[in-house]
Short mmCIF file of C-alpha atoms and ligand atoms in Angstrom, two decimals:
data_model
loop_
_atom_site.label_atom_id
_atom_site.label_comp_id
_atom_site.label_asym_id
_atom_site.label_seq_id
_atom_site.Cartn_x
_atom_site.Cartn_y
_atom_site.Cartn_z
CA MET Q 16 140.35 76.79 67.95
CA ALA Q 17 142.24 75.82 64.92
CA LYS Q 18 141.40 72.94 63.42
CA ILE Q 19 144.45 71.17 61.84
CA PHE Q 20 145.09 69.12 58.84
CA CYS Q 21 147.82 67.09 57.31
CA ILE Q 22 146.93 67.22 53.36
CA ALA Q 23 149.53 64.00 52.84
CA ASN Q 24 149.78 60.74 50.83
CA GLN Q 25 153.43 58.85 50.28
CA LYS Q 26 153.26 59.46 46.51
CA GLY Q 27 154.20 62.04 44.55
CA GLY Q 28 152.01 64.44 41.66
CA VAL Q 29 148.85 63.30 43.13
CA GLY Q 30 147.28 66.68 44.25
CA LYS Q 31 148.55 67.24 47.68
CA THR Q 32 149.39 71.06 46.59
CA THR Q 33 146.55 71.25 44.62
CA THR Q 34 144.61 70.32 47.06
CA THR Q 35 146.64 72.23 49.78
CA VAL Q 36 146.34 75.87 48.08
CA ASN Q 37 142.62 75.21 46.85
CA LEU Q 38 141.78 74.62 49.98
CA ALA Q 39 143.61 77.10 51.62
CA ALA Q 40 141.48 79.73 49.10
CA GLY Q 41 138.80 78.13 49.27
CA LEU Q 42 138.23 78.20 53.47
CA ALA Q 43 139.11 81.85 53.42
CA LEU Q 44 136.61 82.39 50.87
CA VAL Q 45 133.88 81.23 52.55
CA GLY Q 46 134.95 83.45 55.99
CA GLN Q 47 137.79 81.28 57.62
CA ARG Q 48 141.11 82.25 58.78
CA VAL Q 49 143.73 80.62 57.23
CA LEU Q 50 146.53 79.98 57.73
CA LEU Q 51 148.94 77.11 55.31
CA VAL Q 52 151.97 75.28 56.51
CA ASP Q 53 154.24 74.37 53.38
CA LEU Q 54 156.68 71.20 54.91
CA ASP Q 55 157.48 70.53 51.55
CA PRO Q 56 161.28 72.10 50.60
CA GLN Q 57 160.10 71.95 46.75
CA GLY Q 58 157.79 74.96 48.13
CA ASN Q 59 155.23 74.24 45.48
CA ALA Q 60 152.89 75.47 48.42
CA THR Q 61 154.67 78.84 48.91
CA MET Q 62 155.08 80.04 45.29
CA GLY Q 63 151.34 79.17 44.18
CA SER Q 64 150.24 81.03 47.13
CA GLY Q 65 152.25 84.02 45.53
CA ILE Q 66 155.13 84.45 47.91
CA ASP Q 67 159.04 84.30 46.34
CA LYS Q 68 159.88 80.97 48.14
CA ARG Q 69 164.07 82.36 46.69
CA GLN Q 70 162.94 86.14 48.54
CA LEU Q 71 161.91 84.91 52.46
CA ALA Q 72 163.25 86.06 55.68
CA LEU Q 73 162.17 83.45 58.08
CA THR Q 74 160.58 79.98 56.85
CA VAL Q 75 159.23 76.64 58.38
CA TYR Q 76 162.96 75.74 59.04
CA ASP Q 77 163.54 78.41 61.78
CA VAL Q 78 159.90 77.15 63.40
CA LEU Q 79 161.41 74.23 63.29
CA LEU Q 80 164.89 75.43 64.55
CA GLU Q 81 163.10 77.10 66.78
CA SER Q 82 164.90 80.27 65.92
CA ALA Q 83 161.70 82.03 64.97
CA SER Q 84 157.79 82.16 66.21
CA ILE Q 85 154.91 80.58 63.58
CA MET Q 86 153.32 84.13 63.73
CA GLU Q 87 156.90 85.89 62.87
CA ALA Q 88 157.51 83.90 59.73
CA ALA Q 89 154.01 83.81 58.65
CA ILE Q 90 152.78 86.35 55.27
CA PHE Q 91 149.47 87.18 54.57
CA ALA Q 92 149.23 86.17 50.87
CA ASP Q 93 147.39 89.29 50.20
CA LYS Q 94 145.63 88.12 47.02
CA CYS Q 95 144.90 84.60 48.08
CA GLY Q 96 143.03 85.63 51.67
CA TYR Q 97 144.70 83.44 54.00
CA HIS Q 98 148.78 83.52 54.97
CA VAL Q 99 151.61 81.25 54.87
CA VAL Q 100 154.69 79.87 56.68
CA GLY Q 101 156.32 79.34 53.82
CA ALA Q 102 159.25 76.43 52.92
CA ASN Q 103 162.47 76.31 50.22
CA ARG Q 104 165.33 74.51 49.61
CA GLU Q 105 166.90 75.23 53.10
CA LEU Q 106 163.65 72.65 54.76
CA ALA Q 107 165.81 69.91 53.53
CA GLY Q 108 168.49 70.50 56.05
CA ALA Q 109 166.55 70.30 58.87
CA GLU Q 110 165.37 67.01 58.56
CA VAL Q 111 169.70 66.49 59.71
CA GLU Q 112 169.70 68.64 61.86
CA LEU Q 113 166.16 67.55 63.91
CA VAL Q 114 168.42 64.32 64.27
CA ASP Q 115 170.11 65.02 67.49
CA LEU Q 116 167.71 67.88 68.51
CA GLU Q 117 165.30 67.33 71.65
CA HIS Q 118 161.69 66.39 70.39
CA ARG Q 119 162.39 66.74 67.08
CA ASP Q 120 159.14 65.36 65.81
CA GLN Q 121 156.98 67.92 67.81
CA ARG Q 122 158.46 71.20 66.96
CA LEU Q 123 156.13 72.19 64.40
CA LYS Q 124 153.25 71.54 67.05
CA LEU Q 125 154.72 72.88 70.72
CA ALA Q 126 154.59 76.55 67.81
CA LEU Q 127 151.08 75.94 66.33
CA ALA Q 128 149.69 75.67 69.82
CA GLN Q 129 150.77 79.13 70.51
CA VAL Q 130 148.65 80.51 67.63
CA GLN Q 131 145.57 78.44 68.26
CA ASP Q 132 144.01 81.16 68.36
CA ASN Q 133 144.55 83.25 65.47
CA PHE Q 134 142.64 80.58 63.23
CA ASP Q 135 140.30 78.80 61.95
CA PHE Q 136 142.48 75.88 60.04
CA VAL Q 137 145.10 75.71 59.91
CA LEU Q 138 147.02 73.39 56.47
CA ILE Q 139 149.61 71.58 56.54
CA ASP Q 140 151.69 71.10 53.42
CA CYS Q 141 153.39 67.27 53.01
CA PRO Q 142 155.80 65.79 51.50
CA PRO Q 143 155.66 63.08 49.27
CA SER Q 144 157.39 60.63 51.63
CA LEU Q 145 157.35 60.00 55.75
CA SER Q 146 160.59 61.81 56.48
CA MET Q 147 161.11 63.74 59.69
CA LEU Q 148 159.63 66.94 58.56
CA THR Q 149 156.21 64.91 57.53
CA LEU Q 150 156.32 63.19 61.26
CA ASN Q 151 156.44 67.21 62.64
CA GLY Q 152 153.15 67.03 60.51
CA LEU Q 153 151.43 64.00 61.36
CA CYS Q 154 152.60 64.67 65.16
CA SER Q 155 150.61 68.61 65.42
CA ALA Q 156 148.05 67.65 63.05
CA HIS Q 157 144.13 66.71 63.97
CA GLY Q 158 143.81 64.66 60.82
CA VAL Q 159 144.32 63.53 58.05
CA ILE Q 160 143.23 64.51 54.50
CA VAL Q 161 143.74 62.59 51.33
CA PRO Q 162 144.07 63.35 47.69
CA MET Q 163 144.43 60.23 45.48
CA GLN Q 164 143.37 59.67 42.20
CA CYS Q 165 141.25 56.50 41.24
CA GLU Q 166 143.40 54.96 39.48
CA TYR Q 167 144.31 50.99 39.78
CA PHE Q 168 146.89 51.41 42.15
CA ALA Q 169 145.40 53.87 44.76
CA LEU Q 170 144.29 51.09 47.71
CA GLU Q 171 147.09 49.54 47.85
CA GLY Q 172 149.14 52.81 48.25
CA LEU Q 173 146.62 53.61 50.81
CA THR Q 174 147.72 50.78 52.77
CA ASP Q 175 150.97 51.96 53.70
CA LEU Q 176 149.61 55.26 54.32
CA VAL Q 177 147.25 53.97 56.74
CA ASN Q 178 149.76 51.46 57.96
CA THR Q 179 151.95 54.94 59.08
CA ILE Q 180 149.16 57.24 59.97
CA LYS Q 181 147.99 54.00 63.20
CA GLN Q 182 151.53 54.22 63.81
CA VAL Q 183 151.38 57.38 64.86
CA HIS Q 184 148.09 57.42 66.26
CA ALA Q 185 149.57 54.66 68.45
CA ASN Q 186 152.32 56.56 69.50
CA LEU Q 187 152.97 60.10 69.33
CA ASN Q 188 149.49 61.22 68.51
CA ARG Q 189 146.40 60.04 70.49
CA ASP Q 190 144.31 62.94 68.28
CA LEU Q 191 145.43 62.01 64.79
CA LYS Q 192 142.88 59.98 62.67
CA ILE Q 193 142.06 60.10 58.98
CA ILE Q 194 139.33 63.05 57.86
CA GLY Q 195 138.53 61.63 54.65
CA LEU Q 196 139.92 60.42 51.21
CA LEU Q 197 139.42 63.20 48.91
CA ARG Q 198 138.42 61.39 44.89
CA VAL Q 199 141.25 64.55 42.74
CA MET Q 200 141.80 64.72 38.95
CA PHE Q 201 138.59 63.16 38.57
CA ASP Q 202 137.16 62.09 34.70
CA PRO Q 203 134.13 60.36 34.96
CA ARG Q 204 134.53 59.47 31.38
CA ILE Q 205 137.09 56.65 32.25
CA THR Q 206 135.32 53.80 33.28
CA LEU Q 207 137.65 52.54 35.47
CA GLN Q 208 138.57 55.96 36.85
CA GLN Q 209 134.47 55.36 38.10
CA GLN Q 210 135.01 51.19 39.06
CA VAL Q 211 137.95 52.99 41.79
CA SER Q 212 135.71 55.47 43.21
CA GLU Q 213 132.64 52.93 43.77
CA GLN Q 214 135.42 50.66 45.36
CA LEU Q 215 136.04 53.17 47.49
CA LYS Q 216 133.24 54.38 48.79
CA ALA Q 217 133.06 50.61 49.99
CA HIS Q 218 135.72 50.18 51.60
CA PHE Q 219 136.15 53.83 53.71
CA GLY Q 220 132.21 54.11 53.74
CA ASP Q 221 131.50 57.73 54.89
CA LYS Q 222 135.75 59.06 55.31
CA VAL Q 223 134.72 59.53 51.58
CA PHE Q 224 134.36 63.30 51.08
CA ASN Q 225 131.06 64.24 48.57
CA THR Q 226 133.35 66.20 46.89
CA VAL Q 227 135.08 64.81 43.65
CA ILE Q 228 137.74 67.52 42.42
CA PRO Q 229 137.37 66.97 38.71
CA ARG Q 230 140.42 67.27 36.36
CA ASN Q 231 140.90 70.81 35.16
CA VAL Q 232 143.30 72.38 33.15
CA ARG Q 233 142.60 75.76 34.76
CA LEU Q 234 143.66 74.14 38.35
CA ALA Q 235 147.43 73.40 36.73
CA GLU Q 236 147.95 76.53 34.89
CA ALA Q 237 147.12 78.81 38.32
CA PRO Q 238 150.26 78.08 39.96
CA SER Q 239 152.77 79.78 37.05
CA TYR Q 240 150.36 82.97 37.78
CA GLY Q 241 151.61 82.25 41.87
CA LEU Q 242 147.87 81.72 42.30
CA PRO Q 243 145.40 78.91 43.56
CA GLY Q 244 142.38 78.40 40.81
CA VAL Q 245 140.07 79.17 43.45
CA VAL Q 246 140.78 82.91 43.25
CA PHE Q 247 142.62 82.72 39.50
CA ASP Q 248 139.46 81.29 37.90
CA PRO Q 249 136.37 81.35 40.51
CA PRO Q 250 134.11 80.25 37.48
CA ALA Q 251 136.42 77.01 36.85
CA LYS Q 252 134.82 73.97 37.43
CA GLY Q 253 137.83 72.03 39.14
CA SER Q 254 137.76 76.17 41.57
CA GLN Q 255 133.92 75.23 41.98
CA ALA Q 256 134.61 72.52 43.11
CA PHE Q 257 137.29 73.30 45.65
CA VAL Q 258 134.72 76.09 47.52
CA ALA Q 259 132.63 73.75 47.77
CA PHE Q 260 134.96 70.85 49.17
CA ALA Q 261 136.05 73.56 51.77
CA ARG Q 262 132.27 74.29 52.20
CA GLU Q 263 131.87 70.08 52.89
CA LEU Q 264 134.99 70.34 55.15
CA VAL Q 265 133.06 73.49 57.71
CA GLU Q 266 130.03 71.42 58.07
CA ARG Q 267 132.36 68.30 59.00
CA ILE Q 268 133.77 69.75 61.88
CA PRO Q 269 131.36 69.10 64.39
CA THR Q 270 130.68 66.41 63.97
CA MET Q 271 133.98 64.99 63.93
P1 ADP D 301 151.81 66.55 45.04
O1 ADP D 301 152.06 67.91 45.39
O2 ADP D 301 151.10 65.64 45.75
O3 ADP D 301 152.98 66.56 43.91
P2 ADP D 301 150.38 68.24 42.82
O4 ADP D 301 149.34 69.19 43.96
O5 ADP D 301 151.61 69.41 42.30
O6 ADP D 301 150.31 67.10 43.58
O7 ADP D 301 150.01 68.28 41.13
C1 ADP D 301 150.46 67.69 40.34
C2 ADP D 301 150.30 68.24 39.07
O8 ADP D 301 148.74 67.40 38.86
C3 ADP D 301 150.90 69.42 38.65
O9 ADP D 301 151.12 69.70 37.74
C4 ADP D 301 149.37 69.69 39.17
O10 ADP D 301 149.02 71.30 38.75
C5 ADP D 301 148.26 69.31 38.39
N1 ADP D 301 146.87 69.06 39.04
C6 ADP D 301 146.90 68.26 40.36
N2 ADP D 301 145.33 68.40 40.04
C7 ADP D 301 144.58 68.67 39.12
C8 ADP D 301 143.81 68.91 38.97
N3 ADP D 301 142.55 68.71 39.33
N4 ADP D 301 143.13 68.80 37.57
C9 ADP D 301 144.51 69.01 36.56
N5 ADP D 301 145.78 68.82 37.19
C10 ADP D 301 146.36 69.77 38.06
MG1 MG D 302 153.64 68.85 46.48
#
């Protein structure tokens, strides 16, 4: 049965999409069957997997409105080794259209139930807000992976997310929990980052993943080639860190 994880953080630009595409590629590299679901109308995870969001016949929008199944909308990103249900600007309209529909927050969950056996992992790239789209992600997931930068206000931002997850857990999805916090764009030369990193570990204990993703320009360059860094430049430090993270996640599954 597929493990379904949301990559979420209410802040924009913290590394959600970079984490989603590189974790997907890393998991594929270690032999896992992976589906990436792009829930952000910006479509960055779609483009970053080498799929042109402007050329899509079917997207996650069609899945949410039940005019396509996951497998009908999924495209195999052959260079990356995983399947993608893509997104583009059309998805922004789903927010309004879903409001009047039944089970509006459960639509992705119902669609994913049909592909439970086709994948080992489903990774959902969430937009930076608590919208109906993010709610669909959180309702369908077993857990949340939270990428975060070790900055001064990082812990404060986390409080909101933790509260949101608690509410969804209490009211909508009893399975939902925080799988772990992933430290990203880490620069060990910056003392403040080390301090925040220590605070995170003190606060959240083993909810903080052991793997740390360094700041690495190759990870930032890769999307313009339509590839995750893991595929674009495998020896790069950032790419290696994401493969290590994929391994760590696979090892953690039995204990979840
Ligand atoms: P989000 O999806 O949370 O908005 P992104 O994954 O798009 O965030 O990342 C924001 C920016 O930071 C992008 O330009 C991305 O290439 C860059 N970036 C993300 N992770 C790293 C990293 N580890 N090292 C260097 N740049 C990074
Ligand atoms: Mg993003």
